[in-house]
Short mmCIF file of C-alpha atoms and ligand atoms in Angstrom, two decimals:
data_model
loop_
_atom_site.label_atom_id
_atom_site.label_comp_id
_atom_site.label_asym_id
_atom_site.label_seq_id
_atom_site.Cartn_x
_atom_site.Cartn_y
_atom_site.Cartn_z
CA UNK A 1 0.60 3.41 -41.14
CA UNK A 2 1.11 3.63 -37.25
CA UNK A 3 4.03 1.80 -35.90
CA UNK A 4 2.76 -1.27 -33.30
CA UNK A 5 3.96 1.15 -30.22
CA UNK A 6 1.24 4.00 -31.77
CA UNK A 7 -1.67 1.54 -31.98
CA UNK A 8 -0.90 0.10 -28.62
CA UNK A 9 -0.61 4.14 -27.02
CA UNK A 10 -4.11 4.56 -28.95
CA UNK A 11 -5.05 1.87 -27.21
CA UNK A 12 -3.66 2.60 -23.75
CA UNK A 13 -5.41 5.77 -22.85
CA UNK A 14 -8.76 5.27 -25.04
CA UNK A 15 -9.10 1.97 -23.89
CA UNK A 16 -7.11 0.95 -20.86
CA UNK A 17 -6.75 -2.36 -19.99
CA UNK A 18 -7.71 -3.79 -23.33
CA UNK A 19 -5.84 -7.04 -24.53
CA UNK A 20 -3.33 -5.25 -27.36
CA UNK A 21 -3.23 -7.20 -30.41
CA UNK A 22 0.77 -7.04 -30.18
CA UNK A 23 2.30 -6.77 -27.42
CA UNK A 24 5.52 -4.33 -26.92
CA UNK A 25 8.43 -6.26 -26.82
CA UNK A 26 11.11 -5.79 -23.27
CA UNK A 27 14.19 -6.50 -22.91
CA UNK A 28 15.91 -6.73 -18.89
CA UNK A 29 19.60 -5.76 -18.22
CA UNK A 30 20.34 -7.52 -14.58
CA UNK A 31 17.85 -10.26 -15.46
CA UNK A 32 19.23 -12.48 -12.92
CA UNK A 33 18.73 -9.91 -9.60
CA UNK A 34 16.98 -8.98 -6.82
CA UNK A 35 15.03 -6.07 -8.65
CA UNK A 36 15.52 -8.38 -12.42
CA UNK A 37 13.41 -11.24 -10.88
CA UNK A 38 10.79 -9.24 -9.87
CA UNK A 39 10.58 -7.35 -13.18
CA UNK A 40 10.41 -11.20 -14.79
CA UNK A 41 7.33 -11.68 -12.55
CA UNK A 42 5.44 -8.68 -12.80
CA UNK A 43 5.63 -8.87 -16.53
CA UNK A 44 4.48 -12.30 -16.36
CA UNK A 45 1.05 -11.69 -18.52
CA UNK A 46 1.47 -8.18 -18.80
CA UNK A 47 -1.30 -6.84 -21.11
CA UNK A 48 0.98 -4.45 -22.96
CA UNK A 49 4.68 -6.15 -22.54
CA UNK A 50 6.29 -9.43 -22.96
CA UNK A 51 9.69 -10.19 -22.20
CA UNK A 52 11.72 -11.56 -24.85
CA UNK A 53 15.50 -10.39 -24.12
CA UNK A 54 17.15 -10.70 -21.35
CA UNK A 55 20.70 -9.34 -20.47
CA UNK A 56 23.16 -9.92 -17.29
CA UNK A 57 27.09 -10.53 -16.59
CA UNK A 58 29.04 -12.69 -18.24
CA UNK A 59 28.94 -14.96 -15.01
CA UNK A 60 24.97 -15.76 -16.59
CA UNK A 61 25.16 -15.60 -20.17
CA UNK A 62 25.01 -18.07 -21.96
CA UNK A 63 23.07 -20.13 -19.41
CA UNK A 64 18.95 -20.86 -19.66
CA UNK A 65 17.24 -18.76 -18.02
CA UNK A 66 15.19 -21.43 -16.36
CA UNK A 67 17.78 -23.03 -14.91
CA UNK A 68 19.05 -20.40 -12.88
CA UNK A 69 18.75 -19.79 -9.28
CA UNK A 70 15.10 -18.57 -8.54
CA UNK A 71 14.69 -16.64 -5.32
CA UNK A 72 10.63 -15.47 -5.41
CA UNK A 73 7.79 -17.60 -4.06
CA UNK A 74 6.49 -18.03 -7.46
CA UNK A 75 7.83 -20.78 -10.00
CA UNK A 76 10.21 -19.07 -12.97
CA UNK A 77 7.84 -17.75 -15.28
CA UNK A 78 7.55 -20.47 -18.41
CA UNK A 79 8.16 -17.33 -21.32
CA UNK A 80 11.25 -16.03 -19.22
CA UNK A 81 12.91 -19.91 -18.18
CA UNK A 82 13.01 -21.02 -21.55
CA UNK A 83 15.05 -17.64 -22.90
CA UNK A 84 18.72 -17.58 -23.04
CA UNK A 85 20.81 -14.68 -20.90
CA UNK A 86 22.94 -12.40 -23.01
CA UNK A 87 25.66 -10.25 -22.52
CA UNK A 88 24.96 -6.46 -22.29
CA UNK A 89 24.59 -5.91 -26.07
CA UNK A 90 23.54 -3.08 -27.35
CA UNK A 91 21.32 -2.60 -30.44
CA UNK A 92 20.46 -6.73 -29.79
CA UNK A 93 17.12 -6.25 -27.81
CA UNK A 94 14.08 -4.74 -28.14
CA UNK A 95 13.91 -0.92 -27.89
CA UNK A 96 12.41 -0.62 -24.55
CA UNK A 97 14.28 -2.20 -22.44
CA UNK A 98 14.19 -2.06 -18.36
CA UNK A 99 17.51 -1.84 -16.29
CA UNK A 100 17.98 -3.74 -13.27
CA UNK A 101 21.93 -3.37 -13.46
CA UNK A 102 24.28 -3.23 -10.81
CA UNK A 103 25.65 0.60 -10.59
CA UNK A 104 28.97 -0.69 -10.78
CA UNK A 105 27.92 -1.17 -14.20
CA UNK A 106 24.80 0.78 -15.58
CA UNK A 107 26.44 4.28 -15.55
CA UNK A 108 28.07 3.33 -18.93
CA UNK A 109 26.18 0.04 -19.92
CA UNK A 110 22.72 2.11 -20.09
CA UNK A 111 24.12 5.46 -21.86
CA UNK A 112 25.96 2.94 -24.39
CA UNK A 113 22.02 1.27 -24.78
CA UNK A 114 20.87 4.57 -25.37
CA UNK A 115 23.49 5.92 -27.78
CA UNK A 116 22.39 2.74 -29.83
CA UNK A 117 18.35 3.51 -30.06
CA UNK A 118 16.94 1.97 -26.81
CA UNK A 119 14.55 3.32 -24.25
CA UNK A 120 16.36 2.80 -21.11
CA UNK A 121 14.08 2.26 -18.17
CA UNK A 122 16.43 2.45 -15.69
CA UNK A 123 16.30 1.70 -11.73
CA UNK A 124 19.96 2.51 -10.91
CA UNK A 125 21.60 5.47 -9.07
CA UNK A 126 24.03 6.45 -12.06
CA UNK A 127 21.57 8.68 -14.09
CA UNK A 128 18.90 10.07 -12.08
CA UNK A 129 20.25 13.01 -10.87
CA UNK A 130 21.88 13.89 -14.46
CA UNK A 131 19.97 17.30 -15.43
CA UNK A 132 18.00 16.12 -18.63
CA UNK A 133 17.11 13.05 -17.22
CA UNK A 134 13.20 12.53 -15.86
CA UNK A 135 13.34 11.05 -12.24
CA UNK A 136 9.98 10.31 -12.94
CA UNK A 137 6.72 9.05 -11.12
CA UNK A 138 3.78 9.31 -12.61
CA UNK A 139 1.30 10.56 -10.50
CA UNK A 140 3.80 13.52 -9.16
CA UNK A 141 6.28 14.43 -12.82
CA UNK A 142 4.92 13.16 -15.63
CA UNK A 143 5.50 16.69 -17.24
CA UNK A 144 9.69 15.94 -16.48
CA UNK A 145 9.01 13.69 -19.41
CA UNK A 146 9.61 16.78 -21.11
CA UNK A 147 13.27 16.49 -20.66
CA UNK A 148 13.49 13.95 -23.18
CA UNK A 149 14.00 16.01 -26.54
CA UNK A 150 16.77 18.27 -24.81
CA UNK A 151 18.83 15.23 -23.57
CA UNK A 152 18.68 13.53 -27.00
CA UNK A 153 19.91 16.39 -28.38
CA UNK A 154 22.68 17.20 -25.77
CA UNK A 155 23.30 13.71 -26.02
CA UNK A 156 23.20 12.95 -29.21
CA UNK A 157 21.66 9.75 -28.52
CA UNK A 158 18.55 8.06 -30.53
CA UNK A 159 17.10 6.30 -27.73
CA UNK A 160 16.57 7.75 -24.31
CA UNK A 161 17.23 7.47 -20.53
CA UNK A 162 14.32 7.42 -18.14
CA UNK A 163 14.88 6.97 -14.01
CA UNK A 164 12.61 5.69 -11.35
CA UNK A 165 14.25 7.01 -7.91
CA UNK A 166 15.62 5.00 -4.68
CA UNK A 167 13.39 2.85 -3.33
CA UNK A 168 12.78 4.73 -0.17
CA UNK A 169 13.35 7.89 -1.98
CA UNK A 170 10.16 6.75 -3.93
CA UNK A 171 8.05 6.25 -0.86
CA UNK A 172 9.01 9.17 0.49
CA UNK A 173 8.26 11.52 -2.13
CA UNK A 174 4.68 10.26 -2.70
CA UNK A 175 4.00 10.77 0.34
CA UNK A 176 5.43 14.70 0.37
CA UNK A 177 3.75 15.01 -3.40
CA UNK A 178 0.14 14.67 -1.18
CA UNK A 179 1.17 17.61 0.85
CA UNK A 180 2.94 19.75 -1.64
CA UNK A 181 0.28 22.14 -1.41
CA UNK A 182 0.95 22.97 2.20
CA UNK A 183 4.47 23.63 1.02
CA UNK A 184 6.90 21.61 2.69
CA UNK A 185 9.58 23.22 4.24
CA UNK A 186 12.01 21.06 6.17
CA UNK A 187 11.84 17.30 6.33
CA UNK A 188 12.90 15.01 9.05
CA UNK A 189 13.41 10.79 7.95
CA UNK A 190 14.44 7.60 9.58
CA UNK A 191 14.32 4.62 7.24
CA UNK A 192 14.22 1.03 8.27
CA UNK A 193 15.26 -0.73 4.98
CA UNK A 194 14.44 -4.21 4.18
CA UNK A 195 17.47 -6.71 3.37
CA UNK A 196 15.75 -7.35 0.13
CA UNK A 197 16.80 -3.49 -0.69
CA UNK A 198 20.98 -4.84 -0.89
CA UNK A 199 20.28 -6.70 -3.83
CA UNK A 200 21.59 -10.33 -3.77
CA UNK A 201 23.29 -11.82 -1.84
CA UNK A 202 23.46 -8.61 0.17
CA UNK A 203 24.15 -8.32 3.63
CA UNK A 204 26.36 -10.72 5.00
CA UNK A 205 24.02 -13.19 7.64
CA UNK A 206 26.16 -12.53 10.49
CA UNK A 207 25.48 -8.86 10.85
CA UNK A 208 22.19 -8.85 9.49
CA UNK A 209 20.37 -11.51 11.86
CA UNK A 210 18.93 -9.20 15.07
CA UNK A 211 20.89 -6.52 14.46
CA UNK A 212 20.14 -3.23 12.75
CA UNK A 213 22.78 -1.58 11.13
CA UNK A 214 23.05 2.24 11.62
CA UNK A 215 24.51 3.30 8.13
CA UNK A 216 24.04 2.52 4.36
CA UNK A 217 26.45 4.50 1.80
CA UNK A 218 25.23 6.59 -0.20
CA UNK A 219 21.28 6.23 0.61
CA UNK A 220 21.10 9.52 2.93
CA UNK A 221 22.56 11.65 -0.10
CA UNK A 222 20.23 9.88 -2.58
CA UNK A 223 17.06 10.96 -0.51
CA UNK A 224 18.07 14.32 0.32
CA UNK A 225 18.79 15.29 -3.50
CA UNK A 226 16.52 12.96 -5.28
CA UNK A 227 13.13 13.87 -3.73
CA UNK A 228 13.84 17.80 -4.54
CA UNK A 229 14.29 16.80 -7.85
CA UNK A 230 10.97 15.11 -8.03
CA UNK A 231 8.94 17.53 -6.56
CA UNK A 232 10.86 20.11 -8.19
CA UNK A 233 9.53 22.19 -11.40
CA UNK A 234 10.41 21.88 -15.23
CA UNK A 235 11.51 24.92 -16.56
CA UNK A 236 13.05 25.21 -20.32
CA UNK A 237 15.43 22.26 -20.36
CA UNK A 238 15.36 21.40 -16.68
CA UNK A 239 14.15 20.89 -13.19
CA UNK A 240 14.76 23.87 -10.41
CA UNK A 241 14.49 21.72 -7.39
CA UNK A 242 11.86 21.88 -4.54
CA UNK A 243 13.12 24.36 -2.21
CA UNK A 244 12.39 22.15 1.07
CA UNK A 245 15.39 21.07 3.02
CA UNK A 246 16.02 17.62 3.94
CA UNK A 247 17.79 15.37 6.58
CA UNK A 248 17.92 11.58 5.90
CA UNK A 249 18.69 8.93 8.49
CA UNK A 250 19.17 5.37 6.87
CA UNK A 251 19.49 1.77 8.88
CA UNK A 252 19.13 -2.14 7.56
CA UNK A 253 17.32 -4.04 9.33
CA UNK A 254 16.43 -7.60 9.61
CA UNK A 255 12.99 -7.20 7.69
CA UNK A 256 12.52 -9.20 4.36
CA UNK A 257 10.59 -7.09 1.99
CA UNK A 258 9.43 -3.39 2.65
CA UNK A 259 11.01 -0.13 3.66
CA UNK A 260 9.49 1.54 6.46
CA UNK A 261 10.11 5.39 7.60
CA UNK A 262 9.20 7.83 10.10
CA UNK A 263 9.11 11.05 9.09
CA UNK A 264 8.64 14.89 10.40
CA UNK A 265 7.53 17.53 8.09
CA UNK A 266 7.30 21.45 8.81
CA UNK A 267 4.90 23.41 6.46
CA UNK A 268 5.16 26.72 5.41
CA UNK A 269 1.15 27.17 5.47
CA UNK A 270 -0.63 26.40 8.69
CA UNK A 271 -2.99 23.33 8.22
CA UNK A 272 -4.72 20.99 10.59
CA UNK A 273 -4.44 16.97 11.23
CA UNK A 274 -7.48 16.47 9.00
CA UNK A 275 -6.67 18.65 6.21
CA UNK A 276 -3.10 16.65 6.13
CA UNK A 277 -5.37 13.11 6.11
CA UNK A 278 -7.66 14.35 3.77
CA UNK A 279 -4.83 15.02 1.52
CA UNK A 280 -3.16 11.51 1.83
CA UNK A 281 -6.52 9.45 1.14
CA UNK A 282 -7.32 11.56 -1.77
CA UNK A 283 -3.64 11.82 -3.29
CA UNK A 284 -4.24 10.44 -7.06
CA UNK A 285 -2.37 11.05 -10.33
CA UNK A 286 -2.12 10.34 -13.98
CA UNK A 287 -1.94 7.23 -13.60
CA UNK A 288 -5.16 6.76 -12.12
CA UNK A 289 -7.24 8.80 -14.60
CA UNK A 290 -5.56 6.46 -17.09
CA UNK A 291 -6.19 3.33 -15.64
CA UNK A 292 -2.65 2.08 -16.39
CA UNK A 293 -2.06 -1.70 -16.15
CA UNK A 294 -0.04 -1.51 -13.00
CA UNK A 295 -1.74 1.67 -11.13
CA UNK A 296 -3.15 0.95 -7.68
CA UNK A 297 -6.50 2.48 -7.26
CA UNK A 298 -5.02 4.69 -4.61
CA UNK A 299 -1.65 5.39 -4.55
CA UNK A 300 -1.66 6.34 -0.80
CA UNK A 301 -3.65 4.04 1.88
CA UNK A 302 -3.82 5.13 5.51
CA UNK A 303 -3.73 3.07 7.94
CA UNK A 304 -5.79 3.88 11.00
CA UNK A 305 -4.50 0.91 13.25
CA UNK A 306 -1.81 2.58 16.37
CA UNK A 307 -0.22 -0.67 15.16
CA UNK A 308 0.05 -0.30 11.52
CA UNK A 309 1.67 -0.33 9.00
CA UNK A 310 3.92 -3.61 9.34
CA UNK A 311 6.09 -4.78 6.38
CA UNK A 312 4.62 -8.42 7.25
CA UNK A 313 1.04 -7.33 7.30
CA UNK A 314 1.00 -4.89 4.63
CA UNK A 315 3.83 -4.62 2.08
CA UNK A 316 2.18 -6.64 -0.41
CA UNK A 317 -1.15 -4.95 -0.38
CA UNK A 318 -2.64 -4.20 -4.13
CA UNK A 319 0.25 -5.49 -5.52
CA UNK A 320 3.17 -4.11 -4.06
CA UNK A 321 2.02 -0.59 -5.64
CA UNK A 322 0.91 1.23 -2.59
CA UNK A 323 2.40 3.77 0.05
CA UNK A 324 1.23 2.90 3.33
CA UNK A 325 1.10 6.00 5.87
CA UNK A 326 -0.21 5.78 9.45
CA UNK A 327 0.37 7.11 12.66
CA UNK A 328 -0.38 10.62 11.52
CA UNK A 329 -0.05 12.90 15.04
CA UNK A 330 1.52 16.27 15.93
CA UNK A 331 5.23 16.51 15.87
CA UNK A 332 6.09 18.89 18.89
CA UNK A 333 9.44 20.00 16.55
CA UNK A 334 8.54 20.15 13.42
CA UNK A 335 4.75 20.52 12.93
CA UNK A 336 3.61 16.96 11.74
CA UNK A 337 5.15 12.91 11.62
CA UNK A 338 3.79 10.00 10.09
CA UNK A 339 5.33 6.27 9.45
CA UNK A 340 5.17 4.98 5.74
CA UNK A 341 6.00 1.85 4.64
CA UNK A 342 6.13 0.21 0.30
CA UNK A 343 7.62 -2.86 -0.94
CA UNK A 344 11.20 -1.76 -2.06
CA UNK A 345 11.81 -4.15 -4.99
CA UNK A 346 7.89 -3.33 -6.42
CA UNK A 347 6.91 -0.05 -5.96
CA UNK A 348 10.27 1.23 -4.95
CA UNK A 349 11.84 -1.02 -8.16
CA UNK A 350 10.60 -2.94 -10.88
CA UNK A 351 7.23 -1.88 -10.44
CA UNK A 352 8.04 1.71 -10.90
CA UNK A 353 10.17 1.28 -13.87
CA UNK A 354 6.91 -0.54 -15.15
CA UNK A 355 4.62 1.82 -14.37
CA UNK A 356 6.77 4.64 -16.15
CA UNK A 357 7.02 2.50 -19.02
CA UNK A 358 2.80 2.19 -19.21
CA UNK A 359 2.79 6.26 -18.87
CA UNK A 360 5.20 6.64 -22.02
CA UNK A 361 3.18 4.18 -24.09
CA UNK A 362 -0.15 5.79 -23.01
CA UNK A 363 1.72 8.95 -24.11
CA UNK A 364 3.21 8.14 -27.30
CA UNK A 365 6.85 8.33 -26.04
CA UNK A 366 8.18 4.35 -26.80
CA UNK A 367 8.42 5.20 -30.49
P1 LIG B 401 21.57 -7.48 -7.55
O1 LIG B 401 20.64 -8.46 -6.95
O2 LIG B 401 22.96 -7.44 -7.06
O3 LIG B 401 21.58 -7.72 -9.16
C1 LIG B 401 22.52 -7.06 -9.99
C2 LIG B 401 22.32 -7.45 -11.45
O4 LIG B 401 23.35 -6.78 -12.20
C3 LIG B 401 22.47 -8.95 -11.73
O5 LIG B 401 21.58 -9.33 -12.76
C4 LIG B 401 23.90 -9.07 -12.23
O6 LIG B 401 24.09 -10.15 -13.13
C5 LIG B 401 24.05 -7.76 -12.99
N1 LIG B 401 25.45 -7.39 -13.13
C6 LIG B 401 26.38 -7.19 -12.15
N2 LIG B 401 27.60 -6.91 -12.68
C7 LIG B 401 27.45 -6.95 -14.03
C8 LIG B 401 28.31 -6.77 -15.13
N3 LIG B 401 29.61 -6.49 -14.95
N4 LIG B 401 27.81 -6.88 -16.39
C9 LIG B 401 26.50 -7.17 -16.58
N5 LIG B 401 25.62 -7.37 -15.58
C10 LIG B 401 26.08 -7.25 -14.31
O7 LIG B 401 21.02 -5.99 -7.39
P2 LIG B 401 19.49 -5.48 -7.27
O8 LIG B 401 19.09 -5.33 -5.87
O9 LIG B 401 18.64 -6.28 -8.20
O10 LIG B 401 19.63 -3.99 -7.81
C11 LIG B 401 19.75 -3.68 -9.20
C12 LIG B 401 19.78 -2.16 -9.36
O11 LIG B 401 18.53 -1.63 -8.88
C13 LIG B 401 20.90 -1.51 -8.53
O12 LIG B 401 21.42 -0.43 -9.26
C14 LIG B 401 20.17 -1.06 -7.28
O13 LIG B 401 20.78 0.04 -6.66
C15 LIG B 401 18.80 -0.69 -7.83
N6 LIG B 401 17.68 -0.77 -6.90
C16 LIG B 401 17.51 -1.86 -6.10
C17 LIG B 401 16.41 -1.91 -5.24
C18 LIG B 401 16.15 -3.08 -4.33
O14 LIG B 401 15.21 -3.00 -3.51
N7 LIG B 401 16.92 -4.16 -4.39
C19 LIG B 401 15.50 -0.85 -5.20
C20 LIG B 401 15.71 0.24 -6.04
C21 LIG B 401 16.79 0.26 -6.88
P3 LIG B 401 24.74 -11.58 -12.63
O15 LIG B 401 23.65 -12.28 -11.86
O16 LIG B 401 25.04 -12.26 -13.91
O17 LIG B 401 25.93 -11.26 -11.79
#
């Protein structure tokens, strides 16, 4: 007999988007957060998940879900309100759960998870750049879901680990996965990150109102290692990284929801301004062919407007899922720069983690 996850990856890839008879059980770690909410919401009527467990600090468990502080435009979902927050239990929850943890935290919480049979979907910093652990999205590394054998071995853990990367790490990798073929070589970025990307509460009013502020720890190291990872190649049991070299600029700013960066790239291959456009609009990936649940048609939409893309205009175009690019034009240093802009929380958070979860069911990998 297949188990419920084999019939449902049957399902996925021969007939995507079809109603499952069961759905695949989730749990959330960080239930209550900025990234947690937004995983409650987008698996709101998910047609391969439902959310039964849910997991934060001891501050929320033992409290309704429902009656907890809300903080999207929606109303709580009525499946998620009327569940009751747990401690970080391992072994309690359904296999695949998603992590939403603070990184004070997950490091340990989300390898104890996995020592104890769960598929750990995980959106924190703690794991990604751990050798035998994908830093996976879909339409660039689904092969680095190859990794997983060699890390439950080394491990010696039943379940498994599985990272989506920083949020603007995320954006800006798409993008540089469209022009991989031009080879990359060195890689100029400014972000402008949303307030939304702190987590809750976050920045502190006072310095985040009109201001933008110039530094945010950690993020320029995340994007300089974590997108050679992810356009880097598996080989035996791990990932040489993409040779390009990087240099990461990171500021707040007083923006809501959306990350937006400007960005100079030098190619080792000479290529014109419509080969580089031509590669954007037609960027697609293995999520596309499959029609996954959460896949946007395209993953990459340029924007022809001078004016474009805006976080207020754009970010929540096709769901969140996109990578906006636009103001594609000669750099005079480098060779080529462009502005980008996603939605941190969805494509850049929850969504991701989602997305990677519909890849390993449409590949088998959840049992
Ligand atoms: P957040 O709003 O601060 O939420 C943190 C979550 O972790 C809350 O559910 C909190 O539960 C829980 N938590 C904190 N300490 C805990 C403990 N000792 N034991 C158990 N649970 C604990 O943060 P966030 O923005 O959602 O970010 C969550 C993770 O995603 C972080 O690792 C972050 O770096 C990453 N991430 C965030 C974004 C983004 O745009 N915000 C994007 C990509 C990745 P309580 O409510 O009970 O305290």
């Amino acid at each position: 007999m297949p188990s419920k996850i084999e019939e449902s990856a049957a399902v996925a890839v021969e007939k995507p988007n079809v109603p499952l008879k069961a759905k695949i059980e989730v749990g959330i770690l960080g239930a209550t957060g900025t990234v947690g909410q937004q995983f409650i919401a987008l698996l709101d009527g998910h047609p391969w998940f439902r959310t039964t467990w849910l997991a934060a600090s001891e501050r929320s468990a033992g409290k309704r879900y429902g009656d907890l502080a809300w903080r999207l435009p929606s109303v709580t979902p009525a499946e998620a309100a009327g569940l009751s927050v747990d401690e970080l239990r391992p072994g309690i929850g359904p296999k695949l759960v998603f992590s939403a943890l603070d990184s004070s935290i997950a490091g340990q919480a989300e390898a104890d998870f996995a020592a104890a049979g769960h598929i750990v979907l995980s959106n924190s910093r703690n794991h990604r750049m751990d050798p035998l652990v994908p830093l996976l999205i879909p339409e660039i590394n689904p092969d680095h879901l190859g990794l997983l054998p060699a890390q439950r071995q080394k491990e010696n853990r039943k379940g498994a680990i599985v990272t989506n990367p920083n949020c603007s790490t995320m954006f800006l990798s798409i993008a540089l996965a469209a022009l991989r073929k031009f080879q990359p070589k060195r890689v100029l970025v400014t972000t402008l990150q949303a307030l939304s990307g702190a987590g809750y509460p976050g920045v502190a009013s006072l310095d985040a109102t009109a201001n933008v502020i110039p530094f945010i720890d950690g993020e320029e190291e995340k994007i300089e290692s974590e997108t050679r990872k992810i356009l880097g190649q598996l080989h035996g049991n791990g990932v040489a990284p993409h040779p390009m070299t990087l240099s990461a600029t990171t500021t707040r700013v007083p923006v809501v929801n959306g990350h937006t960066e400007a960005i100079s790239v030098e190619f080792e291959k000479p290529v014109t301004r419509d080969e580089v456009l031509a590669a954007f609009k037609n960027f697609s990936g293995e999520p596309q062919e499959l029609k996954l649940p959460s896949a946007p048609p395209q993953p990459i939409i340029y924007l022809e407007g001078v004016n474009r893309p805006q976080p207020r205009l754009d970010v929540e175009r096709d769901g969140g899922m996109v990578v906006h690019v636009g103001r594609l034009r000669v750099c005079p240093v480098l060779g080529y720069k462009f502005v980008i802009l996603g939605h941190n929380t969805i494509r850049g958070a929850a969504g991701a983690a989602i997305l990677n979860a519909e890849l390993m069911a449409a590949k088998n990998l959840l049992a």
